Amino acid sequence: MYPAELVKPMREDLTNVGFEELHTTDAVDAALAKEGTTLVVVNSVCGCAAANARPGARMSLQNAKRPTNLVTVFAGVDKEATDKAREHMIPFPPSSPSMALFKDGELVHMLERHHIEGRPAELIAENLMDAYNEHC
């Protein structure tokens, strides 16, 4: 587990723009049971991918259509909540960072780490915005 002071600014990258942090399995299940669309960001310390994932997620919210609900779990910090979120992302293997868009509890779009790593935040945002335009 990572120290709280290390991950605090990484958490705030998302919570400052309206993402709700999920710390328990019950919170994950409740969030994904909501009607509408829900973006789940599996946050991560990994600098090579997460450094662009968080800005990409933030930038994607500048779209006319956007998810109803914004939630995040933190890999390596909130283990049980992250594991529960990943259960909802099956058949995709666990990866962090990653982002999943759900519509009425059904997974409709997935960005795995290999879609994020090495890509600029603008491209990540564009991918998400295309998904919002289709599903939101």
mmCIF file of N, CA and C in Angstrom:
data_model
loop_
_atom_site.group_PDB
_atom_site.id
_atom_site.type_symbol
_atom_site.label_atom_id
_atom_site.label_comp_id
_atom_site.label_asym_id
_atom_site.label_seq_id
_atom_site.Cartn_x
_atom_site.Cartn_y
_atom_site.Cartn_z
ATOM 1 N N MET A 1 0.829 -1.182 0.000
ATOM 2 C CA MET A 1 0.000 0.000 0.000
ATOM 3 C C MET A 1 0.881 1.255 0.000
ATOM 4 N N TYR A 2 0.415 2.240 -0.705
ATOM 5 C CA TYR A 2 1.157 3.488 -0.808
ATOM 6 C C TYR A 2 0.789 4.433 0.331
ATOM 7 N N PRO A 3 1.733 5.242 0.788
ATOM 8 C CA PRO A 3 1.438 6.201 1.860
ATOM 9 C C PRO A 3 0.420 7.245 1.398
ATOM 10 N N ALA A 4 -0.442 7.653 2.308
ATOM 11 C CA ALA A 4 -1.511 8.602 1.999
ATOM 12 C C ALA A 4 -0.971 9.903 1.435
ATOM 13 N N GLU A 5 0.147 10.377 1.963
ATOM 14 C CA GLU A 5 0.691 11.662 1.493
ATOM 15 C C GLU A 5 1.210 11.565 0.056
ATOM 16 N N LEU A 6 1.611 10.383 -0.375
ATOM 17 C CA LEU A 6 2.074 10.198 -1.748
ATOM 18 C C LEU A 6 0.906 10.241 -2.735
ATOM 19 N N VAL A 7 -0.200 9.609 -2.400
ATOM 20 C CA VAL A 7 -1.320 9.509 -3.337
ATOM 21 C C VAL A 7 -2.313 10.665 -3.247
ATOM 22 N N LYS A 8 -2.206 11.489 -2.204
ATOM 23 C CA LYS A 8 -3.164 12.585 -2.022
ATOM 24 C C LYS A 8 -3.286 13.470 -3.263
ATOM 25 N N PRO A 9 -2.199 13.975 -3.843
ATOM 26 C CA PRO A 9 -2.361 14.823 -5.028
ATOM 27 C C PRO A 9 -2.917 14.055 -6.234
ATOM 28 N N MET A 10 -2.634 12.781 -6.325
ATOM 29 C CA MET A 10 -3.152 11.962 -7.426
ATOM 30 C C MET A 10 -4.654 11.736 -7.266
ATOM 31 N N ARG A 11 -5.102 11.555 -6.043
ATOM 32 C CA ARG A 11 -6.536 11.444 -5.763
ATOM 33 C C ARG A 11 -7.233 12.760 -6.121
ATOM 34 N N GLU A 12 -6.616 13.862 -5.675
ATOM 35 C CA GLU A 12 -7.220 15.174 -5.882
ATOM 36 C C GLU A 12 -7.297 15.564 -7.349
ATOM 37 N N ASP A 13 -6.415 15.002 -8.187
ATOM 38 C CA ASP A 13 -6.503 15.241 -9.630
ATOM 39 C C ASP A 13 -7.905 14.926 -10.147
ATOM 40 N N LEU A 14 -8.529 13.926 -9.552
ATOM 41 C CA LEU A 14 -9.867 13.508 -9.995
ATOM 42 C C LEU A 14 -10.970 14.057 -9.096
ATOM 43 N N THR A 15 -10.768 14.025 -7.796
ATOM 44 C CA THR A 15 -11.847 14.482 -6.903
ATOM 45 C C THR A 15 -12.110 15.978 -7.056
ATOM 46 N N ASN A 16 -11.102 16.743 -7.410
ATOM 47 C CA ASN A 16 -11.284 18.190 -7.589
ATOM 48 C C ASN A 16 -12.168 18.536 -8.783
ATOM 49 N N VAL A 17 -12.384 17.579 -9.686
ATOM 50 C CA VAL A 17 -13.260 17.827 -10.842
ATOM 51 C C VAL A 17 -14.551 17.022 -10.750
ATOM 52 N N GLY A 18 -14.841 16.476 -9.559
ATOM 53 C CA GLY A 18 -16.138 15.851 -9.347
ATOM 54 C C GLY A 18 -16.187 14.345 -9.250
ATOM 55 N N PHE A 19 -15.053 13.660 -9.314
ATOM 56 C CA PHE A 19 -15.058 12.209 -9.151
ATOM 57 C C PHE A 19 -15.264 11.867 -7.682
ATOM 58 N N GLU A 20 -16.081 10.864 -7.437
ATOM 59 C CA GLU A 20 -16.306 10.356 -6.084
ATOM 60 C C GLU A 20 -15.372 9.174 -5.857
ATOM 61 N N GLU A 21 -14.637 9.201 -4.760
ATOM 62 C CA GLU A 21 -13.766 8.084 -4.427
ATOM 63 C C GLU A 21 -14.580 6.961 -3.801
ATOM 64 N N LEU A 22 -14.317 5.753 -4.248
ATOM 65 C CA LEU A 22 -14.984 4.576 -3.688
ATOM 66 C C LEU A 22 -13.938 3.781 -2.917
ATOM 67 N N HIS A 23 -14.219 3.544 -1.638
ATOM 68 C CA HIS A 23 -13.242 2.879 -0.776
ATOM 69 C C HIS A 23 -13.672 1.483 -0.355
ATOM 70 N N THR A 24 -14.927 1.102 -0.624
ATOM 71 C CA THR A 24 -15.423 -0.205 -0.176
ATOM 72 C C THR A 24 -16.088 -0.948 -1.328
ATOM 73 N N THR A 25 -16.229 -2.239 -1.160
ATOM 74 C CA THR A 25 -16.904 -3.047 -2.187
ATOM 75 C C THR A 25 -18.370 -2.652 -2.305
ATOM 76 N N ASP A 26 -19.002 -2.351 -1.170
ATOM 77 C CA ASP A 26 -20.410 -1.927 -1.202
ATOM 78 C C ASP A 26 -20.576 -0.618 -1.973
ATOM 79 N N ALA A 27 -19.640 0.304 -1.802
ATOM 80 C CA ALA A 27 -19.708 1.580 -2.517
ATOM 81 C C ALA A 27 -19.572 1.367 -4.023
ATOM 82 N N VAL A 28 -18.711 0.438 -4.424
ATOM 83 C CA VAL A 28 -18.546 0.134 -5.855
ATOM 84 C C VAL A 28 -19.839 -0.449 -6.411
ATOM 85 N N ASP A 29 -20.382 -1.440 -5.731
ATOM 86 C CA ASP A 29 -21.632 -2.052 -6.206
ATOM 87 C C ASP A 29 -22.759 -1.030 -6.292
ATOM 88 N N ALA A 30 -22.858 -0.150 -5.294
ATOM 89 C CA ALA A 30 -23.916 0.867 -5.291
ATOM 90 C C ALA A 30 -23.726 1.847 -6.442
ATOM 91 N N ALA A 31 -22.496 2.255 -6.695
ATOM 92 C CA ALA A 31 -22.227 3.200 -7.778
ATOM 93 C C ALA A 31 -22.572 2.607 -9.136
ATOM 94 N N LEU A 32 -22.256 1.337 -9.324
ATOM 95 C CA LEU A 32 -22.493 0.713 -10.623
ATOM 96 C C LEU A 32 -23.931 0.247 -10.787
ATOM 97 N N ALA A 33 -24.712 0.301 -9.730
ATOM 98 C CA ALA A 33 -26.135 -0.037 -9.817
ATOM 99 C C ALA A 33 -26.988 1.178 -10.193
ATOM 100 N N LYS A 34 -26.374 2.354 -10.198
ATOM 101 C CA LYS A 34 -27.123 3.575 -10.522
ATOM 102 C C LYS A 34 -27.531 3.590 -11.992
ATOM 103 N N GLU A 35 -28.675 4.208 -12.257
ATOM 104 C CA GLU A 35 -29.112 4.385 -13.635
ATOM 105 C C GLU A 35 -28.240 5.443 -14.298
ATOM 106 N N GLY A 36 -28.203 5.361 -15.616
ATOM 107 C CA GLY A 36 -27.410 6.319 -16.374
ATOM 108 C C GLY A 36 -26.031 5.779 -16.652
ATOM 109 N N THR A 37 -25.130 6.680 -16.973
ATOM 110 C CA THR A 37 -23.766 6.276 -17.311
ATOM 111 C C THR A 37 -22.822 6.610 -16.166
ATOM 112 N N THR A 38 -21.867 5.727 -15.969
ATOM 113 C CA THR A 38 -20.891 5.888 -14.898
ATOM 114 C C THR A 38 -19.500 5.640 -15.458
ATOM 115 N N LEU A 39 -18.627 6.619 -15.300
ATOM 116 C CA LEU A 39 -17.222 6.439 -15.657
ATOM 117 C C LEU A 39 -16.469 6.028 -14.407
ATOM 118 N N VAL A 40 -15.770 4.898 -14.502
ATOM 119 C CA VAL A 40 -14.930 4.414 -13.406
ATOM 120 C C VAL A 40 -13.479 4.562 -13.839
ATOM 121 N N VAL A 41 -12.710 5.320 -13.084
ATOM 122 C CA VAL A 41 -11.279 5.443 -13.332
ATOM 123 C C VAL A 41 -10.546 4.657 -12.256
ATOM 124 N N VAL A 42 -9.771 3.661 -12.690
ATOM 125 C CA VAL A 42 -8.880 2.950 -11.776
ATOM 126 C C VAL A 42 -7.597 3.772 -11.750
ATOM 127 N N ASN A 43 -7.454 4.565 -10.704
ATOM 128 C CA ASN A 43 -6.318 5.461 -10.556
ATOM 129 C C ASN A 43 -5.093 4.649 -10.164
ATOM 130 N N SER A 44 -3.923 5.224 -10.404
ATOM 131 C CA SER A 44 -2.694 4.492 -10.190
ATOM 132 C C SER A 44 -1.544 5.447 -9.937
ATOM 133 N N VAL A 45 -0.520 4.958 -9.258
ATOM 134 C CA VAL A 45 0.684 5.727 -9.017
ATOM 135 C C VAL A 45 1.585 5.720 -10.247
ATOM 136 N N CYS A 46 1.483 4.711 -11.067
ATOM 137 C CA CYS A 46 2.371 4.508 -12.212
ATOM 138 C C CYS A 46 2.535 5.788 -13.040
ATOM 139 N N GLY A 47 3.718 6.324 -13.050
ATOM 140 C CA GLY A 47 3.970 7.573 -13.759
ATOM 141 C C GLY A 47 3.906 7.452 -15.263
ATOM 142 N N CYS A 48 4.278 6.303 -15.805
ATOM 143 C CA CYS A 48 4.352 6.179 -17.256
ATOM 144 C C CYS A 48 2.981 6.171 -17.913
ATOM 145 N N ALA A 49 1.943 5.769 -17.214
ATOM 146 C CA ALA A 49 0.602 5.746 -17.801
ATOM 147 C C ALA A 49 -0.356 6.671 -17.058
ATOM 148 N N ALA A 50 -0.312 6.661 -15.750
ATOM 149 C CA ALA A 50 -1.266 7.457 -14.971
ATOM 150 C C ALA A 50 -1.039 8.950 -15.137
ATOM 151 N N ALA A 51 0.193 9.337 -15.449
ATOM 152 C CA ALA A 51 0.491 10.760 -15.621
ATOM 153 C C ALA A 51 -0.343 11.379 -16.737
ATOM 154 N N ASN A 52 -0.737 10.602 -17.730
ATOM 155 C CA ASN A 52 -1.612 11.098 -18.798
ATOM 156 C C ASN A 52 -3.046 10.636 -18.633
ATOM 157 N N ALA A 53 -3.269 9.593 -17.851
ATOM 158 C CA ALA A 53 -4.631 9.075 -17.658
ATOM 159 C C ALA A 53 -5.498 10.091 -16.922
ATOM 160 N N ARG A 54 -5.002 10.610 -15.824
ATOM 161 C CA ARG A 54 -5.800 11.562 -15.043
ATOM 162 C C ARG A 54 -6.110 12.830 -15.841
ATOM 163 N N PRO A 55 -5.123 13.452 -16.482
ATOM 164 C CA PRO A 55 -5.464 14.628 -17.304
ATOM 165 C C PRO A 55 -6.418 14.278 -18.450
ATOM 166 N N GLY A 56 -6.255 13.105 -19.029
ATOM 167 C CA GLY A 56 -7.165 12.679 -20.099
ATOM 168 C C GLY A 56 -8.590 12.544 -19.607
ATOM 169 N N ALA A 57 -8.755 11.962 -18.425
ATOM 170 C CA ALA A 57 -10.094 11.836 -17.834
ATOM 171 C C ALA A 57 -10.684 13.210 -17.562
ATOM 172 N N ARG A 58 -9.882 14.102 -17.010
ATOM 173 C CA ARG A 58 -10.364 15.462 -16.729
ATOM 174 C C ARG A 58 -10.759 16.182 -18.020
ATOM 175 N N MET A 59 -9.903 16.110 -19.027
ATOM 176 C CA MET A 59 -10.167 16.789 -20.296
ATOM 177 C C MET A 59 -11.431 16.261 -20.964
ATOM 178 N N SER A 60 -11.690 14.979 -20.804
ATOM 179 C CA SER A 60 -12.854 14.371 -21.455
ATOM 180 C C SER A 60 -14.164 14.967 -20.957
ATOM 181 N N LEU A 61 -14.142 15.559 -19.786
ATOM 182 C CA LEU A 61 -15.361 16.118 -19.195
ATOM 183 C C LEU A 61 -15.763 17.442 -19.834
ATOM 184 N N GLN A 62 -14.936 17.960 -20.728
ATOM 185 C CA GLN A 62 -15.259 19.201 -21.443
ATOM 186 C C GLN A 62 -16.180 18.939 -22.624
ATOM 187 N N ASN A 63 -16.632 17.713 -22.778
ATOM 188 C CA ASN A 63 -17.511 17.304 -23.876
ATOM 189 C C ASN A 63 -18.961 17.701 -23.574
ATOM 190 N N ALA A 64 -19.738 17.944 -24.622
ATOM 191 C CA ALA A 64 -21.162 18.277 -24.437
ATOM 192 C C ALA A 64 -21.901 17.131 -23.749
ATOM 193 N N LYS A 65 -21.631 15.907 -24.156
ATOM 194 C CA LYS A 65 -22.202 14.729 -23.496
ATOM 195 C C LYS A 65 -21.140 14.180 -22.558
ATOM 196 N N ARG A 66 -21.580 13.829 -21.360
ATOM 197 C CA ARG A 66 -20.645 13.273 -20.385
ATOM 198 C C ARG A 66 -21.390 12.325 -19.460
ATOM 199 N N PRO A 67 -20.661 11.482 -18.740
ATOM 200 C CA PRO A 67 -21.314 10.516 -17.857
ATOM 201 C C PRO A 67 -22.123 11.189 -16.750
ATOM 202 N N THR A 68 -23.167 10.496 -16.345
ATOM 203 C CA THR A 68 -23.995 10.952 -15.239
ATOM 204 C C THR A 68 -23.213 10.907 -13.928
ATOM 205 N N ASN A 69 -22.421 9.860 -13.763
ATOM 206 C CA ASN A 69 -21.699 9.607 -12.517
ATOM 207 C C ASN A 69 -20.212 9.441 -12.801
ATOM 208 N N LEU A 70 -19.388 9.998 -11.930
ATOM 209 C CA LEU A 70 -17.930 9.903 -12.045
ATOM 210 C C LEU A 70 -17.394 9.306 -10.751
ATOM 211 N N VAL A 71 -16.730 8.157 -10.858
ATOM 212 C CA VAL A 71 -16.198 7.506 -9.661
ATOM 213 C C VAL A 71 -14.776 7.026 -9.925
ATOM 214 N N THR A 72 -14.055 6.803 -8.844
ATOM 215 C CA THR A 72 -12.682 6.334 -8.958
ATOM 216 C C THR A 72 -12.331 5.404 -7.800
ATOM 217 N N VAL A 73 -11.494 4.443 -8.099
ATOM 218 C CA VAL A 73 -10.863 3.581 -7.090
ATOM 219 C C VAL A 73 -9.363 3.723 -7.303
ATOM 220 N N PHE A 74 -8.589 3.456 -6.270
ATOM 221 C CA PHE A 74 -7.144 3.649 -6.375
ATOM 222 C C PHE A 74 -6.434 2.313 -6.206
ATOM 223 N N ALA A 75 -5.847 1.823 -7.296
ATOM 224 C CA ALA A 75 -5.086 0.569 -7.260
ATOM 225 C C ALA A 75 -3.878 0.733 -6.340
ATOM 226 N N GLY A 76 -3.619 -0.281 -5.542
ATOM 227 C CA GLY A 76 -2.501 -0.226 -4.621
ATOM 228 C C GLY A 76 -2.810 0.517 -3.335
ATOM 229 N N VAL A 77 -4.030 1.026 -3.214
ATOM 230 C CA VAL A 77 -4.439 1.743 -2.001
ATOM 231 C C VAL A 77 -5.737 1.136 -1.480
ATOM 232 N N ASP A 78 -6.777 1.188 -2.300
ATOM 233 C CA ASP A 78 -8.088 0.651 -1.918
ATOM 234 C C ASP A 78 -8.268 -0.710 -2.586
ATOM 235 N N LYS A 79 -7.571 -1.707 -2.064
ATOM 236 C CA LYS A 79 -7.495 -3.016 -2.719
ATOM 237 C C LYS A 79 -8.855 -3.654 -2.935
ATOM 238 N N GLU A 80 -9.677 -3.733 -1.896
ATOM 239 C CA GLU A 80 -10.969 -4.419 -2.029
ATOM 240 C C GLU A 80 -11.884 -3.694 -3.009
ATOM 241 N N ALA A 81 -11.925 -2.377 -2.928
ATOM 242 C CA ALA A 81 -12.767 -1.605 -3.849
ATOM 243 C C ALA A 81 -12.271 -1.761 -5.285
ATOM 244 N N THR A 82 -10.965 -1.741 -5.467
ATOM 245 C CA THR A 82 -10.395 -1.906 -6.812
ATOM 246 C C THR A 82 -10.700 -3.298 -7.349
ATOM 247 N N ASP A 83 -10.533 -4.312 -6.528
ATOM 248 C CA ASP A 83 -10.847 -5.678 -6.964
ATOM 249 C C ASP A 83 -12.317 -5.801 -7.359
ATOM 250 N N LYS A 84 -13.206 -5.181 -6.598
ATOM 251 C CA LYS A 84 -14.639 -5.240 -6.897
ATOM 252 C C LYS A 84 -14.928 -4.518 -8.216
ATOM 253 N N ALA A 85 -14.339 -3.360 -8.422
ATOM 254 C CA ALA A 85 -14.537 -2.642 -9.681
ATOM 255 C C ALA A 85 -14.062 -3.489 -10.856
ATOM 256 N N ARG A 86 -12.928 -4.142 -10.689
ATOM 257 C CA ARG A 86 -12.380 -4.982 -11.762
ATOM 258 C C ARG A 86 -13.274 -6.180 -12.050
ATOM 259 N N GLU A 87 -13.964 -6.697 -11.044
ATOM 260 C CA GLU A 87 -14.920 -7.791 -11.284
ATOM 261 C C GLU A 87 -15.986 -7.353 -12.281
ATOM 262 N N HIS A 88 -16.397 -6.103 -12.182
ATOM 263 C CA HIS A 88 -17.412 -5.572 -13.092
ATOM 264 C C HIS A 88 -16.851 -5.342 -14.499
ATOM 265 N N MET A 89 -15.529 -5.353 -14.626
ATOM 266 C CA MET A 89 -14.886 -5.090 -15.917
ATOM 267 C C MET A 89 -14.514 -6.356 -16.674
ATOM 268 N N ILE A 90 -14.847 -7.504 -16.120
ATOM 269 C CA ILE A 90 -14.582 -8.773 -16.803
ATOM 270 C C ILE A 90 -15.352 -8.765 -18.121
ATOM 271 N N PRO A 91 -14.786 -9.159 -19.242
ATOM 272 C CA PRO A 91 -13.666 -10.073 -19.440
ATOM 273 C C PRO A 91 -12.305 -9.414 -19.566
ATOM 274 N N PHE A 92 -12.200 -8.108 -19.308
ATOM 275 C CA PHE A 92 -10.907 -7.446 -19.428
ATOM 276 C C PHE A 92 -10.046 -7.772 -18.219
ATOM 277 N N PRO A 93 -8.772 -8.051 -18.455
ATOM 278 C CA PRO A 93 -7.888 -8.365 -17.327
ATOM 279 C C PRO A 93 -7.601 -7.109 -16.512
ATOM 280 N N PRO A 94 -7.248 -7.288 -15.237
ATOM 281 C CA PRO A 94 -6.932 -6.138 -14.394
ATOM 282 C C PRO A 94 -5.769 -5.337 -14.977
ATOM 283 N N SER A 95 -5.928 -4.040 -15.015
ATOM 284 C CA SER A 95 -4.826 -3.167 -15.394
ATOM 285 C C SER A 95 -5.037 -1.823 -14.726
ATOM 286 N N SER A 96 -3.930 -1.156 -14.466
ATOM 287 C CA SER A 96 -4.039 0.177 -13.893
ATOM 288 C C SER A 96 -2.912 1.033 -14.453
ATOM 289 N N PRO A 97 -3.280 2.231 -14.815
ATOM 290 C CA PRO A 97 -4.617 2.774 -14.759
ATOM 291 C C PRO A 97 -5.500 2.160 -15.841
ATOM 292 N N SER A 98 -6.788 2.326 -15.658
ATOM 293 C CA SER A 98 -7.759 1.937 -16.679
ATOM 294 C C SER A 98 -9.020 2.753 -16.453
ATOM 295 N N MET A 99 -9.890 2.740 -17.460
ATOM 296 C CA MET A 99 -11.138 3.492 -17.382
ATOM 297 C C MET A 99 -12.232 2.676 -18.036
ATOM 298 N N ALA A 100 -13.387 2.656 -17.385
ATOM 299 C CA ALA A 100 -14.510 1.884 -17.899
ATOM 300 C C ALA A 100 -15.767 2.739 -17.849
ATOM 301 N N LEU A 101 -16.529 2.672 -18.924
ATOM 302 C CA LEU A 101 -17.806 3.376 -18.970
ATOM 303 C C LEU A 101 -18.912 2.335 -18.891
ATOM 304 N N PHE A 102 -19.810 2.545 -17.929
ATOM 305 C CA PHE A 102 -20.947 1.663 -17.731
ATOM 306 C C PHE A 102 -22.223 2.429 -18.057
ATOM 307 N N LYS A 103 -23.182 1.728 -18.638
ATOM 308 C CA LYS A 103 -24.495 2.313 -18.873
ATOM 309 C C LYS A 103 -25.514 1.414 -18.202
ATOM 310 N N ASP A 104 -26.249 1.967 -17.249
ATOM 311 C CA ASP A 104 -27.215 1.196 -16.467
ATOM 312 C C ASP A 104 -26.599 -0.103 -15.950
ATOM 313 N N GLY A 105 -25.356 -0.003 -15.468
ATOM 314 C CA GLY A 105 -24.667 -1.137 -14.871
ATOM 315 C C GLY A 105 -23.968 -2.067 -15.838
ATOM 316 N N GLU A 106 -24.104 -1.829 -17.139
ATOM 317 C CA GLU A 106 -23.481 -2.705 -18.146
ATOM 318 C C GLU A 106 -22.241 -2.033 -18.713
ATOM 319 N N LEU A 107 -21.137 -2.763 -18.777
ATOM 320 C CA LEU A 107 -19.896 -2.253 -19.340
ATOM 321 C C LEU A 107 -20.071 -2.014 -20.839
ATOM 322 N N VAL A 108 -19.846 -0.767 -21.278
ATOM 323 C CA VAL A 108 -20.034 -0.442 -22.694
ATOM 324 C C VAL A 108 -18.760 0.052 -23.369
ATOM 325 N N HIS A 109 -17.736 0.422 -22.587
ATOM 326 C CA HIS A 109 -16.486 0.912 -23.180
ATOM 327 C C HIS A 109 -15.371 0.721 -22.165
ATOM 328 N N MET A 110 -14.202 0.317 -22.660
ATOM 329 C CA MET A 110 -13.079 0.038 -21.766
ATOM 330 C C MET A 110 -11.798 0.590 -22.357
ATOM 331 N N LEU A 111 -11.047 1.272 -21.535
ATOM 332 C CA LEU A 111 -9.691 1.710 -21.876
ATOM 333 C C LEU A 111 -8.743 0.993 -20.924
ATOM 334 N N GLU A 112 -7.985 0.065 -21.451
ATOM 335 C CA GLU A 112 -7.013 -0.643 -20.638
ATOM 336 C C GLU A 112 -5.698 0.133 -20.626
ATOM 337 N N ARG A 113 -4.813 -0.282 -19.741
ATOM 338 C CA ARG A 113 -3.515 0.392 -19.621
ATOM 339 C C ARG A 113 -2.820 0.508 -20.977
ATOM 340 N N HIS A 114 -2.872 -0.545 -21.790
ATOM 341 C CA HIS A 114 -2.159 -0.485 -23.065
ATOM 342 C C HIS A 114 -2.787 0.507 -24.044
ATOM 343 N N HIS A 115 -4.018 0.964 -23.773
ATOM 344 C CA HIS A 115 -4.639 2.025 -24.566
ATOM 345 C C HIS A 115 -4.224 3.408 -24.054
ATOM 346 N N ILE A 116 -3.667 3.453 -22.858
ATOM 347 C CA ILE A 116 -3.343 4.709 -22.180
ATOM 348 C C ILE A 116 -1.844 4.999 -22.238
ATOM 349 N N GLU A 117 -1.049 3.988 -21.919
ATOM 350 C CA GLU A 117 0.397 4.159 -21.811
ATOM 351 C C GLU A 117 0.995 4.645 -23.131
ATOM 352 N N GLY A 118 1.794 5.692 -23.050
ATOM 353 C CA GLY A 118 2.464 6.218 -24.227
ATOM 354 C C GLY A 118 1.603 7.120 -25.100
ATOM 355 N N ARG A 119 0.380 7.368 -24.675
ATOM 356 C CA ARG A 119 -0.516 8.234 -25.444
ATOM 357 C C ARG A 119 -0.711 9.559 -24.716
ATOM 358 N N PRO A 120 -0.821 10.638 -25.474
ATOM 359 C CA PRO A 120 -1.035 11.935 -24.818
ATOM 360 C C PRO A 120 -2.438 12.026 -24.220
ATOM 361 N N ALA A 121 -2.576 12.894 -23.233
ATOM 362 C CA ALA A 121 -3.865 13.075 -22.555
ATOM 363 C C ALA A 121 -4.966 13.430 -23.545
ATOM 364 N N GLU A 122 -4.637 14.204 -24.562
ATOM 365 C CA GLU A 122 -5.636 14.623 -25.551
ATOM 366 C C GLU A 122 -6.228 13.420 -26.291
ATOM 367 N N LEU A 123 -5.403 12.444 -26.616
ATOM 368 C CA LEU A 123 -5.886 11.250 -27.314
ATOM 369 C C LEU A 123 -6.753 10.391 -26.390
ATOM 370 N N ILE A 124 -6.372 10.299 -25.139
ATOM 371 C CA ILE A 124 -7.171 9.564 -24.154
ATOM 372 C C ILE A 124 -8.533 10.240 -23.993
ATOM 373 N N ALA A 125 -8.520 11.567 -23.887
ATOM 374 C CA ALA A 125 -9.769 12.324 -23.757
ATOM 375 C C ALA A 125 -10.648 12.122 -24.986
ATOM 376 N N GLU A 126 -10.056 12.154 -26.163
ATOM 377 C CA GLU A 126 -10.818 11.971 -27.405
ATOM 378 C C GLU A 126 -11.486 10.599 -27.442
ATOM 379 N N ASN A 127 -10.773 9.570 -27.012
ATOM 380 C CA ASN A 127 -11.333 8.226 -26.966
ATOM 381 C C ASN A 127 -12.548 8.202 -26.041
ATOM 382 N N LEU A 128 -12.413 8.803 -24.860
ATOM 383 C CA LEU A 128 -13.525 8.839 -23.912
ATOM 384 C C LEU A 128 -14.700 9.656 -24.452
ATOM 385 N N MET A 129 -14.415 10.789 -25.063
ATOM 386 C CA MET A 129 -15.476 11.629 -25.597
ATOM 387 C C MET A 129 -16.264 10.908 -26.690
ATOM 388 N N ASP A 130 -15.572 10.128 -27.513
ATOM 389 C CA ASP A 130 -16.276 9.326 -28.523
ATOM 390 C C ASP A 130 -17.230 8.349 -27.844
ATOM 391 N N ALA A 131 -16.789 7.739 -26.749
ATOM 392 C CA ALA A 131 -17.645 6.813 -25.999
ATOM 393 C C ALA A 131 -18.822 7.553 -25.371
ATOM 394 N N TYR A 132 -18.581 8.755 -24.836
ATOM 395 C CA TYR A 132 -19.676 9.540 -24.250
ATOM 396 C C TYR A 132 -20.704 9.891 -25.331
ATOM 397 N N ASN A 133 -20.220 10.291 -26.491
ATOM 398 C CA ASN A 133 -21.130 10.671 -27.571
ATOM 399 C C ASN A 133 -22.004 9.503 -28.017
ATOM 400 N N GLU A 134 -21.476 8.306 -27.907
ATOM 401 C CA GLU A 134 -22.233 7.118 -28.291
ATOM 402 C C GLU A 134 -23.170 6.628 -27.199
ATOM 403 N N HIS A 135 -22.742 6.709 -25.947
ATOM 404 C CA HIS A 135 -23.485 6.038 -24.874
ATOM 405 C C HIS A 135 -24.170 6.975 -23.869
ATOM 406 N N CYS A 136 -23.809 8.245 -23.837
ATOM 407 C CA CYS A 136 -24.374 9.153 -22.829
ATOM 408 C C CYS A 136 -25.538 9.972 -23.405
#
